[in-house]
JSON list of C-alpha atoms in Angstrom, two decimals:
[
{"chain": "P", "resi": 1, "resn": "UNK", "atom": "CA", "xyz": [-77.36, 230.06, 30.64]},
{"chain": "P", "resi": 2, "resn": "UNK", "atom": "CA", "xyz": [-79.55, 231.30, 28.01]},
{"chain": "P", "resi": 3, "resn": "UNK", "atom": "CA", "xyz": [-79.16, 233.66, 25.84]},
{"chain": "P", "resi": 4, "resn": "UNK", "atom": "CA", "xyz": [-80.59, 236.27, 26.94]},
{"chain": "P", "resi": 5, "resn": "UNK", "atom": "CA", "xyz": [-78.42, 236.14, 29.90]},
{"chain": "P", "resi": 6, "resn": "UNK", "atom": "CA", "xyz": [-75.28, 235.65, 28.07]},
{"chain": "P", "resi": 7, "resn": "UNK", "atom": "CA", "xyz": [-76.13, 239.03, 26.36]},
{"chain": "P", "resi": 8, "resn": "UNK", "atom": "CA", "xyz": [-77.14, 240.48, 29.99]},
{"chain": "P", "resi": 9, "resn": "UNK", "atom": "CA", "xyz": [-73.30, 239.13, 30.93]},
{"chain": "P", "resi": 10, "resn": "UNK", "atom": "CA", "xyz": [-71.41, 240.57, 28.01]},
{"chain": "P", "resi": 11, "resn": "UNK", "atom": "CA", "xyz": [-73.21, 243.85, 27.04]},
{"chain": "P", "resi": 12, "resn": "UNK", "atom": "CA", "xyz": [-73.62, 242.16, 23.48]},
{"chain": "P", "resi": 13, "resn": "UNK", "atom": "CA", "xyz": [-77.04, 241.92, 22.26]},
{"chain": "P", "resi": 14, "resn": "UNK", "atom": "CA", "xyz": [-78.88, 239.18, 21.46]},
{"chain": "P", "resi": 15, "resn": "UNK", "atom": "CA", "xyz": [-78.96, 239.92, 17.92]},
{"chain": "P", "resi": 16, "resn": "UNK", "atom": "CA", "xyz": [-75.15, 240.19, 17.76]},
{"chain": "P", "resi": 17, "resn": "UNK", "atom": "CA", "xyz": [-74.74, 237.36, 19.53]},
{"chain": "P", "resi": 18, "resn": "UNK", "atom": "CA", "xyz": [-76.81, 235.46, 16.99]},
{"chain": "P", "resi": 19, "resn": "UNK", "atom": "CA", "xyz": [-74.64, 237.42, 13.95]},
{"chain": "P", "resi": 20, "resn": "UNK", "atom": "CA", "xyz": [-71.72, 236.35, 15.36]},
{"chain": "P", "resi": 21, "resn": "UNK", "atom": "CA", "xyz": [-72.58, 232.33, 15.65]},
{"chain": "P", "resi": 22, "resn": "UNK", "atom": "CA", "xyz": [-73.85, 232.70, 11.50]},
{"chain": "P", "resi": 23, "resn": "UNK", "atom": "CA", "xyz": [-70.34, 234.49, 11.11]},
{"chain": "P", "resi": 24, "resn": "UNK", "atom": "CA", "xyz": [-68.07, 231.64, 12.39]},
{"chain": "P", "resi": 25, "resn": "UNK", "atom": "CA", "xyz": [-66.36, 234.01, 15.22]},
{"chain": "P", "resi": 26, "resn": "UNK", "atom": "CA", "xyz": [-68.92, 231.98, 18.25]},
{"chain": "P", "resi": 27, "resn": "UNK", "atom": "CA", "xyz": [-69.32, 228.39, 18.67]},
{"chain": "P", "resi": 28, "resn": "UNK", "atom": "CA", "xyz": [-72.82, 227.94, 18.40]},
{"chain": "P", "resi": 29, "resn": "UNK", "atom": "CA", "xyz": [-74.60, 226.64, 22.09]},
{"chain": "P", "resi": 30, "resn": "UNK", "atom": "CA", "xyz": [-75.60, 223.44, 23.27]},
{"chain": "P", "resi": 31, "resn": "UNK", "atom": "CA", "xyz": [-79.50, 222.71, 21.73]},
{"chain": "P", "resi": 32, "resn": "UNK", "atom": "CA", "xyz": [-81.38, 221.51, 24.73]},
{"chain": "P", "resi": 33, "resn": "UNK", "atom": "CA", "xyz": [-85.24, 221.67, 23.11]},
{"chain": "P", "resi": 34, "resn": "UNK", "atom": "CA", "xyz": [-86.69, 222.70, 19.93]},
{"chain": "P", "resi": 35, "resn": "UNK", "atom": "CA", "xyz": [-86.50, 226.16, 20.58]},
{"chain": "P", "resi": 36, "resn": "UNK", "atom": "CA", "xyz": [-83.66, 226.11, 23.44]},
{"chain": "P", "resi": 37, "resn": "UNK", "atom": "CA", "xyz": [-79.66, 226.80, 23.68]},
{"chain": "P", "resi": 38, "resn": "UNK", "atom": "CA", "xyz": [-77.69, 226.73, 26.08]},
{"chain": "P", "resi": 39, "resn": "UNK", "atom": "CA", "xyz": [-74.49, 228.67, 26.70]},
{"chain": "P", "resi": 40, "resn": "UNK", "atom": "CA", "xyz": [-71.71, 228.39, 28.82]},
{"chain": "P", "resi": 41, "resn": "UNK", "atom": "CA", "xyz": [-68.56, 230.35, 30.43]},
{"chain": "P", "resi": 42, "resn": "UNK", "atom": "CA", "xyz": [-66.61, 229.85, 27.50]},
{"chain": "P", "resi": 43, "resn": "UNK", "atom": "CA", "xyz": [-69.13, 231.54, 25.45]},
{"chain": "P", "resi": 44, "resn": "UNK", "atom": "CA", "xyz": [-69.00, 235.18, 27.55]},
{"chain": "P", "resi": 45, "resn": "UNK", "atom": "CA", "xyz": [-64.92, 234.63, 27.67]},
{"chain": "P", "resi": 46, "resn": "UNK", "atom": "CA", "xyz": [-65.31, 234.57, 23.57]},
{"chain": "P", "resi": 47, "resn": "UNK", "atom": "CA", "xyz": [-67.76, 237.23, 23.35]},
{"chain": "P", "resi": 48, "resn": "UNK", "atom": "CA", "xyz": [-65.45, 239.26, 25.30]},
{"chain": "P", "resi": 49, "resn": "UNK", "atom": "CA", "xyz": [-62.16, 238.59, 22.94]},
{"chain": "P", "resi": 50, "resn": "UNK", "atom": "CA", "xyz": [-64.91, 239.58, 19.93]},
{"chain": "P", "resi": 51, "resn": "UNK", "atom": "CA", "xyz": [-65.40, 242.99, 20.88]},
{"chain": "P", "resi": 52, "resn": "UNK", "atom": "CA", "xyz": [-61.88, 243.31, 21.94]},
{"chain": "P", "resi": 53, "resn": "UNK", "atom": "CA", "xyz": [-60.68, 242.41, 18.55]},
{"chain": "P", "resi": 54, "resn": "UNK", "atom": "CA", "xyz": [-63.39, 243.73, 16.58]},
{"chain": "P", "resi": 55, "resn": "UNK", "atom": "CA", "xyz": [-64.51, 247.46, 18.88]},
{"chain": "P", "resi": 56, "resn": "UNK", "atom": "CA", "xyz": [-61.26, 248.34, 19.71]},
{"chain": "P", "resi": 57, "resn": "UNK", "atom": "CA", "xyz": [-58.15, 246.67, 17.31]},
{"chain": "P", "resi": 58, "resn": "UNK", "atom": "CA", "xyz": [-60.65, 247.62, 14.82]},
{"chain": "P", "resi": 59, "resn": "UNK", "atom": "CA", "xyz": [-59.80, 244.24, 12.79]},
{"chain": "P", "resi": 60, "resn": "UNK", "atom": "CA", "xyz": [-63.13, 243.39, 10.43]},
{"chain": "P", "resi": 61, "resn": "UNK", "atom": "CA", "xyz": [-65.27, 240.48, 10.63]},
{"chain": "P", "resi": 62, "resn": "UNK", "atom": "CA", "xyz": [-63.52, 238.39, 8.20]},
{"chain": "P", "resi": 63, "resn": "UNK", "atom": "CA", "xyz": [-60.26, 238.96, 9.61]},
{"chain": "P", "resi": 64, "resn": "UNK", "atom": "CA", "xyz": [-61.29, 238.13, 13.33]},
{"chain": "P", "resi": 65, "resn": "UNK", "atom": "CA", "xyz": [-63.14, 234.52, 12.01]},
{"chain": "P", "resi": 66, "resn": "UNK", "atom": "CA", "xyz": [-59.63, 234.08, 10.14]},
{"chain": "P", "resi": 67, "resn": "UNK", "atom": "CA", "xyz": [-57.62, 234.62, 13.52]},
{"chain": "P", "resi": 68, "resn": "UNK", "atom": "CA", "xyz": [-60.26, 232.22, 15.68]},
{"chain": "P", "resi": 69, "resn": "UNK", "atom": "CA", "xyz": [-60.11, 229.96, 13.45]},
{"chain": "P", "resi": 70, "resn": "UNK", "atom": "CA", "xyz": [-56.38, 229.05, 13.93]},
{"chain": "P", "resi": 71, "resn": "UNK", "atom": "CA", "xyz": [-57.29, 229.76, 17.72]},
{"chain": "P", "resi": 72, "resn": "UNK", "atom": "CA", "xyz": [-59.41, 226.87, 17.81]},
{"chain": "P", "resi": 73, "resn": "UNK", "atom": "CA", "xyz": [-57.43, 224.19, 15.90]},
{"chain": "P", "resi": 74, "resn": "UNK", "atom": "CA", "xyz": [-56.17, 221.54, 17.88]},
{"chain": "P", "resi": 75, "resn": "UNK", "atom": "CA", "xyz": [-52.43, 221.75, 18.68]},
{"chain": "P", "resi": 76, "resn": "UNK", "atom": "CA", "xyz": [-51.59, 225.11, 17.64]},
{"chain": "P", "resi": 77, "resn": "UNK", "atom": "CA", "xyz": [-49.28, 227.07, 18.88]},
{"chain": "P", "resi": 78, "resn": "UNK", "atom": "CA", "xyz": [-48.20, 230.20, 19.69]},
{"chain": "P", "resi": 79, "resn": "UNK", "atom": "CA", "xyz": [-45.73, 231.34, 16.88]},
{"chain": "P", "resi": 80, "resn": "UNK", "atom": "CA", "xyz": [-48.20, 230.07, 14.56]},
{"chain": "P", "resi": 81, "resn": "UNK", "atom": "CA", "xyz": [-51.03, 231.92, 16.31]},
{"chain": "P", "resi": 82, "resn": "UNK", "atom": "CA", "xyz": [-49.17, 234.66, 16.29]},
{"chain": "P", "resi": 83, "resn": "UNK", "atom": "CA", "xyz": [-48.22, 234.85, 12.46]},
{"chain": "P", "resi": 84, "resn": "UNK", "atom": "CA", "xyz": [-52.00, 235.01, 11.77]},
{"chain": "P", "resi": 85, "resn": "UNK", "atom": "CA", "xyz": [-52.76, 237.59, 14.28]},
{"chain": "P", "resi": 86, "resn": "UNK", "atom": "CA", "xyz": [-50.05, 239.78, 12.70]},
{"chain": "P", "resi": 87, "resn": "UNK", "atom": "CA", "xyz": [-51.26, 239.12, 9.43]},
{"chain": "P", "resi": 88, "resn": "UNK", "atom": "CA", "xyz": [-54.85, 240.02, 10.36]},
{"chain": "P", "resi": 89, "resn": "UNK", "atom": "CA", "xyz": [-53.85, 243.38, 12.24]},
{"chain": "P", "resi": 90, "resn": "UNK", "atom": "CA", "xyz": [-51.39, 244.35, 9.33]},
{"chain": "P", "resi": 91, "resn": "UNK", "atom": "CA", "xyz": [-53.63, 243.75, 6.42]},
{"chain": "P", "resi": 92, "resn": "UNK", "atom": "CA", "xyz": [-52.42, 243.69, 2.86]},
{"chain": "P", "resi": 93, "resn": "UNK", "atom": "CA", "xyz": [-52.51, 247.73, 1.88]},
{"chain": "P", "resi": 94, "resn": "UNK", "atom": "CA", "xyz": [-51.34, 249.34, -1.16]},
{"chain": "P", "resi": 95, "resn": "UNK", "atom": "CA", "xyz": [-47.98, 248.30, -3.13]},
{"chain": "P", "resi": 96, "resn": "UNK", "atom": "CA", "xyz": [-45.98, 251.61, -3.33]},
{"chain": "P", "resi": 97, "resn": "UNK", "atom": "CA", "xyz": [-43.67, 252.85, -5.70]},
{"chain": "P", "resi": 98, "resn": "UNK", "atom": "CA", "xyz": [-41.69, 250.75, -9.24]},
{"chain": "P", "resi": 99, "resn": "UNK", "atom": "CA", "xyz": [-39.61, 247.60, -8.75]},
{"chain": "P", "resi": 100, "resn": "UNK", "atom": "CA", "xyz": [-36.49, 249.28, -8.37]},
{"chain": "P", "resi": 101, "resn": "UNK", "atom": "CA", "xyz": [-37.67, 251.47, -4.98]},
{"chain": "P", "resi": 102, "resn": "UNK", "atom": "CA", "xyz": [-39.18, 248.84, -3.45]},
{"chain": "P", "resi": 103, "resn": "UNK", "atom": "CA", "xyz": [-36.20, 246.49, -4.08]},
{"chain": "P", "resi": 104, "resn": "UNK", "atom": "CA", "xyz": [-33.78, 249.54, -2.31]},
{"chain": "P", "resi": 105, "resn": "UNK", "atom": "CA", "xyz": [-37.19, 249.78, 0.32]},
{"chain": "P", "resi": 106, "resn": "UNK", "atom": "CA", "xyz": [-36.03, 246.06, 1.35]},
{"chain": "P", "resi": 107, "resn": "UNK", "atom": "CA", "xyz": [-32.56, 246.85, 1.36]},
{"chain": "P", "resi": 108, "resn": "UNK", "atom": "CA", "xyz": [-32.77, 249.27, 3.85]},
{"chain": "P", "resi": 109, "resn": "UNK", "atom": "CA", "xyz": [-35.29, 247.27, 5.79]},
{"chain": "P", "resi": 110, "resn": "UNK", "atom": "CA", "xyz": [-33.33, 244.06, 6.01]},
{"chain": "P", "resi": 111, "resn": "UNK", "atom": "CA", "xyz": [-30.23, 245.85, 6.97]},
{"chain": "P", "resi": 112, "resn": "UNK", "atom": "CA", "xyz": [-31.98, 247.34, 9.53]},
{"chain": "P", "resi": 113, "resn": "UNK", "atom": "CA", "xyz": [-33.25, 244.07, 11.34]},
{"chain": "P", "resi": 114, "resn": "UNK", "atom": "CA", "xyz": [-29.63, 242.84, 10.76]},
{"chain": "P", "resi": 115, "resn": "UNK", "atom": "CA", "xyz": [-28.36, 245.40, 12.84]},
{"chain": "P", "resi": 116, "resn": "UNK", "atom": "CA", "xyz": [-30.76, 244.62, 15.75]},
{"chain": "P", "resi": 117, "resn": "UNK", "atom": "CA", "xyz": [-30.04, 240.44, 15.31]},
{"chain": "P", "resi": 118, "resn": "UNK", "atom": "CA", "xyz": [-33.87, 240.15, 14.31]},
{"chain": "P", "resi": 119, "resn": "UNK", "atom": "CA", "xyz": [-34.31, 236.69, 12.32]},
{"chain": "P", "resi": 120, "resn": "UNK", "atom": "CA", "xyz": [-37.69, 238.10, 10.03]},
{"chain": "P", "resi": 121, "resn": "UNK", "atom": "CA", "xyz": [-38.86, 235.49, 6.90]},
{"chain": "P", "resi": 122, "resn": "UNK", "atom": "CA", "xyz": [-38.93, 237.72, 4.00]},
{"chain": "P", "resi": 123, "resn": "UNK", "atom": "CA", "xyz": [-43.14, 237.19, 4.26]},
{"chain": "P", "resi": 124, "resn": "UNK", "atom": "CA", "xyz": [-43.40, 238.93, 7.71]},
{"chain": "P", "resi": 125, "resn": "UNK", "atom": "CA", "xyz": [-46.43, 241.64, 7.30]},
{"chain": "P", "resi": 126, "resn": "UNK", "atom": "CA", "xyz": [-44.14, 243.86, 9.74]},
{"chain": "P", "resi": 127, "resn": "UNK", "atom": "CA", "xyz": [-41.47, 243.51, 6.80]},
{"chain": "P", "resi": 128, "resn": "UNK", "atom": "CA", "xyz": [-43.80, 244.20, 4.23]},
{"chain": "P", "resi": 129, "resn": "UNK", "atom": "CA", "xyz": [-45.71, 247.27, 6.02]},
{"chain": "P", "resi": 130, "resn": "UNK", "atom": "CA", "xyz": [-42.00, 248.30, 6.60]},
{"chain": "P", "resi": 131, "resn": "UNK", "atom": "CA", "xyz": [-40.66, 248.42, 2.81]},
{"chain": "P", "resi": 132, "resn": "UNK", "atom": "CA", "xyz": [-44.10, 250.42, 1.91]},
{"chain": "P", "resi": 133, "resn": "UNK", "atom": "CA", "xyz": [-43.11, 253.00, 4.42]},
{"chain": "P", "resi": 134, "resn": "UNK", "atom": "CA", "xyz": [-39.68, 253.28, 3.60]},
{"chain": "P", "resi": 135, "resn": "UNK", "atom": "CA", "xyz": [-40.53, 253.42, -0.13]},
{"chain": "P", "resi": 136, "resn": "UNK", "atom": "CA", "xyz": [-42.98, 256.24, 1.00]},
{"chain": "P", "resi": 137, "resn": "UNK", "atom": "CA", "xyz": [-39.88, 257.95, 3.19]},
{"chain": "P", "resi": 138, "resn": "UNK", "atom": "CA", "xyz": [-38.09, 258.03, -0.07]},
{"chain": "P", "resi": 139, "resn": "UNK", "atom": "CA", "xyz": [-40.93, 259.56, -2.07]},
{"chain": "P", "resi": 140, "resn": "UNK", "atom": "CA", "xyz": [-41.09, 262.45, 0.33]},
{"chain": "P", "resi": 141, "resn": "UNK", "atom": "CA", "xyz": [-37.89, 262.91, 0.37]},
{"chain": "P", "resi": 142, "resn": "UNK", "atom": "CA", "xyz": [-37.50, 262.76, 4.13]},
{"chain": "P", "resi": 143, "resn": "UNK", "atom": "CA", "xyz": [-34.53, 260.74, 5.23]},
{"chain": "P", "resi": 144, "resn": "UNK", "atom": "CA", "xyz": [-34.91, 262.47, 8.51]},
{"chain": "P", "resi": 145, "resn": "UNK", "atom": "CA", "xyz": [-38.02, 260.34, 9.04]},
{"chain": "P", "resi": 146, "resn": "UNK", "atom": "CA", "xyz": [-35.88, 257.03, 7.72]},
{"chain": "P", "resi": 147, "resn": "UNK", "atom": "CA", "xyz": [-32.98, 257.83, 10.21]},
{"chain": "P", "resi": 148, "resn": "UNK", "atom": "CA", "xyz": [-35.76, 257.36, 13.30]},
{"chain": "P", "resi": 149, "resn": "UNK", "atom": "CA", "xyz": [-36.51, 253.70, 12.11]},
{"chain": "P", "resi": 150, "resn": "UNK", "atom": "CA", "xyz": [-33.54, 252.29, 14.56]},
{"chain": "P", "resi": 151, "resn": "UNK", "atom": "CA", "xyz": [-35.22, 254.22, 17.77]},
{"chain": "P", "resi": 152, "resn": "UNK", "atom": "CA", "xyz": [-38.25, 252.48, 16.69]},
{"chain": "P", "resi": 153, "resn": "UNK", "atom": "CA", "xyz": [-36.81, 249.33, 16.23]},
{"chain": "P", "resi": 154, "resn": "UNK", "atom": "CA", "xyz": [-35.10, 249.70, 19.68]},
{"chain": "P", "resi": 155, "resn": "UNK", "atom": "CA", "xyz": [-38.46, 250.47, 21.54]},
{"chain": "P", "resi": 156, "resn": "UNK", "atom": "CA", "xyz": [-40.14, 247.75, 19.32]},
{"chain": "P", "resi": 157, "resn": "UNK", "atom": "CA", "xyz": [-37.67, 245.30, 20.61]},
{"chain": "P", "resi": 158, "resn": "UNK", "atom": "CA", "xyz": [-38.30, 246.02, 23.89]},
{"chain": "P", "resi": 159, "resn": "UNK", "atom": "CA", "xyz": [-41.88, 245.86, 23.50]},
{"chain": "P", "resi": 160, "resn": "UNK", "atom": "CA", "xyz": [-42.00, 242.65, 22.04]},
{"chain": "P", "resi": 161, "resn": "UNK", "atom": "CA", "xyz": [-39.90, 241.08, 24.83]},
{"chain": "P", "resi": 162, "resn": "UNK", "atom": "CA", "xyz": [-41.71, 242.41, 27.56]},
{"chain": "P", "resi": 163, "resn": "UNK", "atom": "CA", "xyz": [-44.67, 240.71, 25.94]},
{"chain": "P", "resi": 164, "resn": "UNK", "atom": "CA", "xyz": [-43.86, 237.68, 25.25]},
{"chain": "P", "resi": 165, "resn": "UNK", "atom": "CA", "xyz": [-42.88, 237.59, 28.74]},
{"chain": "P", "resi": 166, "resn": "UNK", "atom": "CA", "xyz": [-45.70, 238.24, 29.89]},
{"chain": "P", "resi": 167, "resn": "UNK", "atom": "CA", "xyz": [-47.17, 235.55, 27.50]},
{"chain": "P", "resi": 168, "resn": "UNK", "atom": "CA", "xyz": [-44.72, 232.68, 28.85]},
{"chain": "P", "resi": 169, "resn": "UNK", "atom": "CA", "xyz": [-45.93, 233.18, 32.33]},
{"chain": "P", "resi": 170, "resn": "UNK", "atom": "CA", "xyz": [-49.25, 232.58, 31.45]},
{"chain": "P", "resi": 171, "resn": "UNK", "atom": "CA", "xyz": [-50.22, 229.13, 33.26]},
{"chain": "P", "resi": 172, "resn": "UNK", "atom": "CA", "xyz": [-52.58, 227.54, 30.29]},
{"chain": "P", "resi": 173, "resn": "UNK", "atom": "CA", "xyz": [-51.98, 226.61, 26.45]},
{"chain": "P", "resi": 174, "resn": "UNK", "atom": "CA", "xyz": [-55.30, 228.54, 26.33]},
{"chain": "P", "resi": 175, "resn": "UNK", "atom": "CA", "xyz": [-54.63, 231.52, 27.85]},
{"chain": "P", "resi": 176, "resn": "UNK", "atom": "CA", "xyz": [-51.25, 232.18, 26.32]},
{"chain": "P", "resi": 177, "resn": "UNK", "atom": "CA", "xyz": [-52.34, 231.75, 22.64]},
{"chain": "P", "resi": 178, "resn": "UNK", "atom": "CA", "xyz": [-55.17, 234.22, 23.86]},
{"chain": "P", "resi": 179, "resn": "UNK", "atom": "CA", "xyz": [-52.84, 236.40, 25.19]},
{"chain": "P", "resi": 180, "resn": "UNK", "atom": "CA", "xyz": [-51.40, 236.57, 22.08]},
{"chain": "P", "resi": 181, "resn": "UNK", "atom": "CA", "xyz": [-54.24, 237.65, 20.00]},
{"chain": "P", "resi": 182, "resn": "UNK", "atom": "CA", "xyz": [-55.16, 240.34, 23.06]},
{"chain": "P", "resi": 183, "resn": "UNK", "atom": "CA", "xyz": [-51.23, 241.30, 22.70]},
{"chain": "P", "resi": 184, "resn": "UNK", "atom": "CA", "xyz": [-50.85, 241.59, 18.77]},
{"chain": "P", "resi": 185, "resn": "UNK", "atom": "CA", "xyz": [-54.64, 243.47, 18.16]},
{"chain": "P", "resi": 186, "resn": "UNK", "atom": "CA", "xyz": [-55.01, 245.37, 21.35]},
{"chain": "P", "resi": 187, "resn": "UNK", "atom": "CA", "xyz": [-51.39, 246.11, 21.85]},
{"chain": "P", "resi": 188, "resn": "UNK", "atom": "CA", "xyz": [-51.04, 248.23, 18.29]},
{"chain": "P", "resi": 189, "resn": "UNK", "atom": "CA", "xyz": [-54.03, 250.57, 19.80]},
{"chain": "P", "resi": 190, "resn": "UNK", "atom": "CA", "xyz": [-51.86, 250.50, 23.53]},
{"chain": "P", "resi": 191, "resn": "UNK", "atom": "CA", "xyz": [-49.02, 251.67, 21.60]},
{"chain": "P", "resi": 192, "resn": "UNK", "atom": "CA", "xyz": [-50.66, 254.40, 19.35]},
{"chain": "P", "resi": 193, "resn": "UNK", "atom": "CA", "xyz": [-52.23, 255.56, 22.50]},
{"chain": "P", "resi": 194, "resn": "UNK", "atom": "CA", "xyz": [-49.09, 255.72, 24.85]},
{"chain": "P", "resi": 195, "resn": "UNK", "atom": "CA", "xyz": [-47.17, 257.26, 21.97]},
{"chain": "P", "resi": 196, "resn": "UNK", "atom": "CA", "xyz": [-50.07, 260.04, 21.54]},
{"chain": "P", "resi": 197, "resn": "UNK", "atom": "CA", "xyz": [-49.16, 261.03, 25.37]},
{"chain": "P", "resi": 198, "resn": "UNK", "atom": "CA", "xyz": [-45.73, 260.65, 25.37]},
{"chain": "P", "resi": 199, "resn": "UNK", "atom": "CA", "xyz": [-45.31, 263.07, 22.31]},
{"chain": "P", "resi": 200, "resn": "UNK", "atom": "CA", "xyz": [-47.66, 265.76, 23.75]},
{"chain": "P", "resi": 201, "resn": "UNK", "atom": "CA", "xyz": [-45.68, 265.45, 27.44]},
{"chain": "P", "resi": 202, "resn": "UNK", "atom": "CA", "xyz": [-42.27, 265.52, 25.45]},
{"chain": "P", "resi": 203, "resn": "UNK", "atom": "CA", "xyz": [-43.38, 269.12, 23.01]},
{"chain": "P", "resi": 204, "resn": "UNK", "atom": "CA", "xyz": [-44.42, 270.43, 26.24]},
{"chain": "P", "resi": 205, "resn": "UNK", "atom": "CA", "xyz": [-41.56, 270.24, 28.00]},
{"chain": "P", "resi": 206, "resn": "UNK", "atom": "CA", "xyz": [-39.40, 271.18, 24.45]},
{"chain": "P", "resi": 207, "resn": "UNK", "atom": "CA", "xyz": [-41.81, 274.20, 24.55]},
{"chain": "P", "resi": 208, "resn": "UNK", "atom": "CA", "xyz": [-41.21, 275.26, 28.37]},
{"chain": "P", "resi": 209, "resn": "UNK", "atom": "CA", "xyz": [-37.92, 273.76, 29.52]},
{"chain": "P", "resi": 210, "resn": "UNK", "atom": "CA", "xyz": [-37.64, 273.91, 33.06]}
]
């Protein structure tokens, strides 16, 4: 197909579609003439997983390439595919608070994933996202907050199974790593989402029991 039709296929336009090939997130099509490329399935399937990752997990442009990169290496795999996406999604943020609370921050957040079992490598951007927001807990002096990290932990764990799940029973090499890009970047914005309803439904019913 040409381009124009890839951009008639994906709702992307033509100029995007070009940005995105001098970016590094689209292979670039097959040159058939001087003034001629051709694209193929794979290209729309890509396009798509752009826009997912970049319109609505709201990663930027350099931290998309860095995830399709490792998507496109030959022989990755999924834990390592999904490292990167979790890196990508969590970005770096702000170091909070003096040596000492962040030191008691990863106290409290290592016992924690000892108490669910969770094996976590002390470089986990969960883990590190985790400290800053304990360390911020602390700050605020709200230990009520810190005392609902082991419901969210629970619901987390559940989450994450029932993904990977879903993952495993997908039939191709290509579509699970996919699914775990789709899982990690659009599953954050699921979860914000769900969580928006579910807290709305539950003060409703606190505010008119019965």
């Amino acid at each position: 197909m040409r381009i124009g039709e890839l951009a008639q296929r994906t709702g992307v336009p033509i100029p995007t579609i070009k940005y995105y090939t001098r970016e590094g997130l689209l292979p670039p099509g097959e040159r058939i003439g001087p003034n001629q490329v051709r694209y193929a399935d794979p290209h729309v399937s890509r396009l798509k997983l752009i826009r997912a990752m970049l319109e609505v997990g709201g990663m930027s442009v350099a931290a998309a390439r860095e995830v399709l990169a490792r998507v496109d290496v030959p022989g990755r795999t999924v834990h390592g595919v999904l490292g990167v996406a979790q890196s990508a999604v969590s970005g770096s943020g702000v170091e909070r608070g003096t040596e000492a609370q962040r030191e008691r921050a990863e106290r409290v957040a290592d016992a924690l994933a000892r108490r669910h079992g969770w094996a976590v490598k002390p470089g986990n951007p969960g883990r590190a996202a985790l400290v800053q927001l304990i360390v911020t807990y602390h700050d605020l002096e709200r230990d009520d907050l810190l005392a609902l990290l082991d419901a969210y932990a629970t619901a987390a764990e559940g989450l994450a199974r029932a993904e990977l799940s879903a993952v495993a029973a997908v039939p191709t090499a290509d579509g699970k790593v996919e699914s775990v890009v789709l899982g990690t970047v659009l599953g954050d914005a699921a979860m914000a989402a769900l969580r928006r309803m579910a807290q709305e439904s539950a003060s409703a019913r606190l505010a008119h029991p019965g």
